[in-house]
Short mmCIF file of C-alpha atoms in Angstrom, two decimals:
data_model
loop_
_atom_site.label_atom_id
_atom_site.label_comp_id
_atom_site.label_asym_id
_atom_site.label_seq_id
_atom_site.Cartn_x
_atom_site.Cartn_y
_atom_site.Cartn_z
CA UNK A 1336 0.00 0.00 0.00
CA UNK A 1337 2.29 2.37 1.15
CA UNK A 1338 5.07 1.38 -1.78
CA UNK A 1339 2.59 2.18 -4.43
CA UNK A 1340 1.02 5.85 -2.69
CA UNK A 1341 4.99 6.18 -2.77
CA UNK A 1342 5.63 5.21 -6.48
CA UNK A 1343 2.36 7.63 -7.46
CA UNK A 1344 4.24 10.25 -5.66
CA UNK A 1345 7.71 9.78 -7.79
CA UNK A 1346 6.62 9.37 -11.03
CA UNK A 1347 4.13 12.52 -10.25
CA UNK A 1348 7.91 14.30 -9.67
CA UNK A 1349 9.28 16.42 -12.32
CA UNK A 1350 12.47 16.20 -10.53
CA UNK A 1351 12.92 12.67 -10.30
CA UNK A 1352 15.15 11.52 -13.29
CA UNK A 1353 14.78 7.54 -12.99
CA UNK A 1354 12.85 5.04 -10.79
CA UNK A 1355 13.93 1.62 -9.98
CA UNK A 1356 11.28 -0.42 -8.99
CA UNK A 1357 12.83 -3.48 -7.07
CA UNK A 1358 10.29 -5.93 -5.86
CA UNK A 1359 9.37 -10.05 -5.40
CA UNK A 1360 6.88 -9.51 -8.59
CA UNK A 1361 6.28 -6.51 -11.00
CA UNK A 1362 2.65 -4.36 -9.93
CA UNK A 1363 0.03 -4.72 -13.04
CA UNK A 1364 -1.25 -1.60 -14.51
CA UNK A 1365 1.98 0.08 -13.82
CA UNK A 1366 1.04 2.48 -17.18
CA UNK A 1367 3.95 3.86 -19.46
CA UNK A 1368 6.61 5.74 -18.35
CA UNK A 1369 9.91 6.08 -19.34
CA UNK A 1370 12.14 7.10 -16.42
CA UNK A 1371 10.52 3.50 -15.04
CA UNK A 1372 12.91 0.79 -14.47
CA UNK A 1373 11.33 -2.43 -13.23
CA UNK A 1374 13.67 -5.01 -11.17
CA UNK A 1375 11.88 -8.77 -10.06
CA UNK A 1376 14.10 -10.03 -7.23
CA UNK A 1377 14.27 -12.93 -5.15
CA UNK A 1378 15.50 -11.02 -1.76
CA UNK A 1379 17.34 -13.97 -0.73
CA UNK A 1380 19.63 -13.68 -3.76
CA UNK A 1381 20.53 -10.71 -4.69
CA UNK A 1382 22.28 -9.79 -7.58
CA UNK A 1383 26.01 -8.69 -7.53
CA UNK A 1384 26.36 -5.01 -7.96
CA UNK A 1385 22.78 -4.27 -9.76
CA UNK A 1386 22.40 -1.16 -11.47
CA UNK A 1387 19.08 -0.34 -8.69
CA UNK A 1388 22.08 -0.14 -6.51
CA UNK A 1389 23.35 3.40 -7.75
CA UNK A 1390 20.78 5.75 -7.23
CA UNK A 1391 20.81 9.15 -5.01
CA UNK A 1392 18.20 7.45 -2.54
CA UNK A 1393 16.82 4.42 -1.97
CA UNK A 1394 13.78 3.59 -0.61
CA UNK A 1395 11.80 0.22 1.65
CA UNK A 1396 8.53 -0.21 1.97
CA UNK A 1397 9.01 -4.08 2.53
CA UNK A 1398 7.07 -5.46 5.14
CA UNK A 1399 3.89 -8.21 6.64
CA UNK A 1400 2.54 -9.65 9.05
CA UNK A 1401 2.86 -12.98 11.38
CA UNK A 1402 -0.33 -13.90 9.89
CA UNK A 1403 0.17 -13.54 6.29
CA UNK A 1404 3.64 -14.95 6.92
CA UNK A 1405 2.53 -17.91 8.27
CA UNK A 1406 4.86 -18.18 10.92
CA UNK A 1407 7.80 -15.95 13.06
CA UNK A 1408 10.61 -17.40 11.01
CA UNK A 1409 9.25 -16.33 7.64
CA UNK A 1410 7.51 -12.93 8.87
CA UNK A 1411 11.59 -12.19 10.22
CA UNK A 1412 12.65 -13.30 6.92
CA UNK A 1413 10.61 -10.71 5.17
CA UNK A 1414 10.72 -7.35 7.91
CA UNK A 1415 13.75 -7.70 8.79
CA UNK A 1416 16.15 -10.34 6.68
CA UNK A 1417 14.87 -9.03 3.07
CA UNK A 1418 14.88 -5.50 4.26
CA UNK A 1419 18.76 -6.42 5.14
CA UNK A 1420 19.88 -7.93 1.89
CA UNK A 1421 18.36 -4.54 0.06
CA UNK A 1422 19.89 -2.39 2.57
CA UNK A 1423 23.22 -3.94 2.20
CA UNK A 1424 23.03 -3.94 -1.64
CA UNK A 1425 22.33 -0.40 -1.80
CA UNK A 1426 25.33 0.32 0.25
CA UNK A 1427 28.07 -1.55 -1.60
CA UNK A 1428 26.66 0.10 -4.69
CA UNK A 1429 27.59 3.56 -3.36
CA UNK A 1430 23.38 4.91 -2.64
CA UNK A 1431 24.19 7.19 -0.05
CA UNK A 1432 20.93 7.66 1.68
CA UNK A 1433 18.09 4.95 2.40
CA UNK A 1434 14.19 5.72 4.04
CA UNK A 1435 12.46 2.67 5.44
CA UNK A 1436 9.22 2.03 6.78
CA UNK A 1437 9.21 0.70 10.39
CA UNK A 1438 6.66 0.41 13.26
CA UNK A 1439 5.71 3.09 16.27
CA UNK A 1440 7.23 1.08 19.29
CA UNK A 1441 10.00 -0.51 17.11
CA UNK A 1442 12.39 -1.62 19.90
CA UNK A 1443 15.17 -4.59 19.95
CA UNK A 1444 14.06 -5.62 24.13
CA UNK A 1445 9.73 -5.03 23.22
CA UNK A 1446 7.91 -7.70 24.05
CA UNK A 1447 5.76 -7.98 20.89
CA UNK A 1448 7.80 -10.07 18.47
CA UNK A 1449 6.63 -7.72 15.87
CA UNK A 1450 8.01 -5.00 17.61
CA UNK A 1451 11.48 -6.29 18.32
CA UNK A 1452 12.01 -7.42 14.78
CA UNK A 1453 11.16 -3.97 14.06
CA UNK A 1454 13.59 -2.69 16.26
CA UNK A 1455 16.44 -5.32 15.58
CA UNK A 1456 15.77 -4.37 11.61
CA UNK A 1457 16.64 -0.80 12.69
CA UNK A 1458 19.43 -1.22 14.54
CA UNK A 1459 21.02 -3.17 11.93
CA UNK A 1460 20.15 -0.66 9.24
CA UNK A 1461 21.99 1.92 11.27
CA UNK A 1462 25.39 -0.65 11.81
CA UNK A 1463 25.42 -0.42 7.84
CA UNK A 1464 26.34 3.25 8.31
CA UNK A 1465 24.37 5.18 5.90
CA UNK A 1466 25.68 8.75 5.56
CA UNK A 1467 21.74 9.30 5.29
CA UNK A 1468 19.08 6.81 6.93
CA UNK A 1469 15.80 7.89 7.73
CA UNK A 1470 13.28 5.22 9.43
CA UNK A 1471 9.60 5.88 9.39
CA UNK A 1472 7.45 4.98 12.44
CA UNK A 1473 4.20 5.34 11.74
CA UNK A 1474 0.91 4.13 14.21
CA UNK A 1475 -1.66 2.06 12.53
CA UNK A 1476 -1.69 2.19 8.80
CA UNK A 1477 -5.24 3.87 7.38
CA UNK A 1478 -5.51 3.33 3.59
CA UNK A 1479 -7.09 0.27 1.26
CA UNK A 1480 -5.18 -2.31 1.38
CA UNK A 1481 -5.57 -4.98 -0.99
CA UNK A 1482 -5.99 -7.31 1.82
CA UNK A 1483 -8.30 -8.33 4.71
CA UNK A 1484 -7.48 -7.58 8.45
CA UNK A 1485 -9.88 -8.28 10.32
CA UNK A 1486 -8.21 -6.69 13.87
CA UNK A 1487 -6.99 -3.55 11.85
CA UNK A 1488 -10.41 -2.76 10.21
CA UNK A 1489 -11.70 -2.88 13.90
CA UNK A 1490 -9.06 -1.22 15.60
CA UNK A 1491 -9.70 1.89 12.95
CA UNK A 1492 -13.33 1.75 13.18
CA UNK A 1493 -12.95 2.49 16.76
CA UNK A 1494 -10.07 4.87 16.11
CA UNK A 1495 -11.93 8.09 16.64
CA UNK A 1496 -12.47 7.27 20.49
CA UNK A 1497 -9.45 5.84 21.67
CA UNK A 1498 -7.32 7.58 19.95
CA UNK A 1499 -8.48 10.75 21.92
CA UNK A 1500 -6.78 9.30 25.01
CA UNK A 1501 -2.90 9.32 22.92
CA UNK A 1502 -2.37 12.43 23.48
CA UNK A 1503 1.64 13.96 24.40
CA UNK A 1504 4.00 11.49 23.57
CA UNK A 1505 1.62 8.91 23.29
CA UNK A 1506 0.32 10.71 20.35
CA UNK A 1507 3.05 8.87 18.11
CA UNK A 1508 0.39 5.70 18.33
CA UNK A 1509 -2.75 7.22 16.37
CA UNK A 1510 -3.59 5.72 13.62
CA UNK A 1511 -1.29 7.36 10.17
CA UNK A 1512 -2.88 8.15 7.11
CA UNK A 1513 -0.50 5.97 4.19
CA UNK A 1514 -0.87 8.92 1.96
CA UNK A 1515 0.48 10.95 4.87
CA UNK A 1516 3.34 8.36 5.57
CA UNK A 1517 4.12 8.39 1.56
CA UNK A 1518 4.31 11.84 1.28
CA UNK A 1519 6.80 12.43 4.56
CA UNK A 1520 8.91 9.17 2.76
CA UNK A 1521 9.23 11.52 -0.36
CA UNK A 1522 9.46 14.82 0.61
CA UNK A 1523 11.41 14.77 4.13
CA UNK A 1524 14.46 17.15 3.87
CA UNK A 1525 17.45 15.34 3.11
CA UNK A 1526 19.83 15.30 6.44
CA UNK A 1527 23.28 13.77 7.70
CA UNK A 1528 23.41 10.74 10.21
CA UNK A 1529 20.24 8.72 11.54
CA UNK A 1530 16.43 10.10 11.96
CA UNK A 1531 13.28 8.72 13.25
CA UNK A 1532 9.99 9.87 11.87
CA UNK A 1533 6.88 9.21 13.74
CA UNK A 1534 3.33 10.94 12.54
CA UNK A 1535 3.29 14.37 13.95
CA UNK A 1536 7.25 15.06 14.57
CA UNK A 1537 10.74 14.21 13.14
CA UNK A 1538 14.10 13.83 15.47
#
């Protein structure tokens, strides 16, 4: 969801020269455009020194769930493995700066297993020593997904009264708008050394 509010917002750039679109299967309907580049990967092997690897920034919108995984080994091989190989790739290939999408709460000791993978994904992003790496930590994702979750659709449909109780620095866990999240992924200033994004602030 968030990948493709993100692609929208490139291709809708003047600015942007060329898009590489790395990914475990091409998106239909993609449309014609010529700065469009598209890259099917297996994450597990990556290529040696792929030409997606040379770009100003690079961007990961990689991610699932335990559920649609099927089980905590594959759902760590996706969030956190995949988003490693990529990461690394990048990095040997020169890209200087990298934004990722994480989780509000991401932390390497949380309790939720979701969480600490999260956390352990961004901790290993930063050992890779970006000159640039931004990670995005946004609350619960509001947007139409192409598929059904059944706690998510519940926990937004009841957004509007518990959410009135986050307020502070609990306000980080509202629920964030994916066209918000896509938008702050594209347009963020560009800045030196490690930042964390969360809905309503940047530090």
């Amino acid at each position: 969801m968030v990948g493709g509010l993100l692609l929208q917002a490139l291709r809708n750039d003047p600015q942007v020269r060329e898009i590489h679109l790395v990914g475990r299967r091409v998106p239909e309907r993609l449309g014609k455009d010529a700065r469009l580049r598209l890259h099917p990967v297996d994450f597990s092997r990556l290529p040696q020194d792929p030409p997606w690897a040379r770009v100003d920034r690079g961007y990961c919108c990689l991610g699932t769930t335990r559920r649609a995984a099927g089980s905590r080994e594959a759902f760590r091989a996706v969030d956190h493995d995949a988003v490693l190989a990529f990461a690394r790739t990048l990095r040997h290939g020169g890209t200087p700066e990298l934004r990722t999408v994480s989780s509000v709460g991401a932390d390497p000791a949380a309790r939720s297993f979701y969480l600490q993978v999260k956390g352990e994904t961004e901790r290993d992003l930063a050992a890779l020593c970006f000159p640039r790496l931004a990670c995005f930590r946004p609350g619960l994702l509001r947007g139409p997904r192409a598929e059904f979750r059944l706690g998510e659709r519940i926990a937004l449909a009841t957004a509007p009264l518990w959410q009135l109780f986050l307020q502070g620095k609990a306000r980080c866990y509202r629920p964030t708008r994916a066209t918000d999240l896509a938008a702050a992924l594209h347009t963020l200033p560009p800045a030196n050394g490690l930042r964390i994004w969360h809905d309503h602030l940047t530090v």
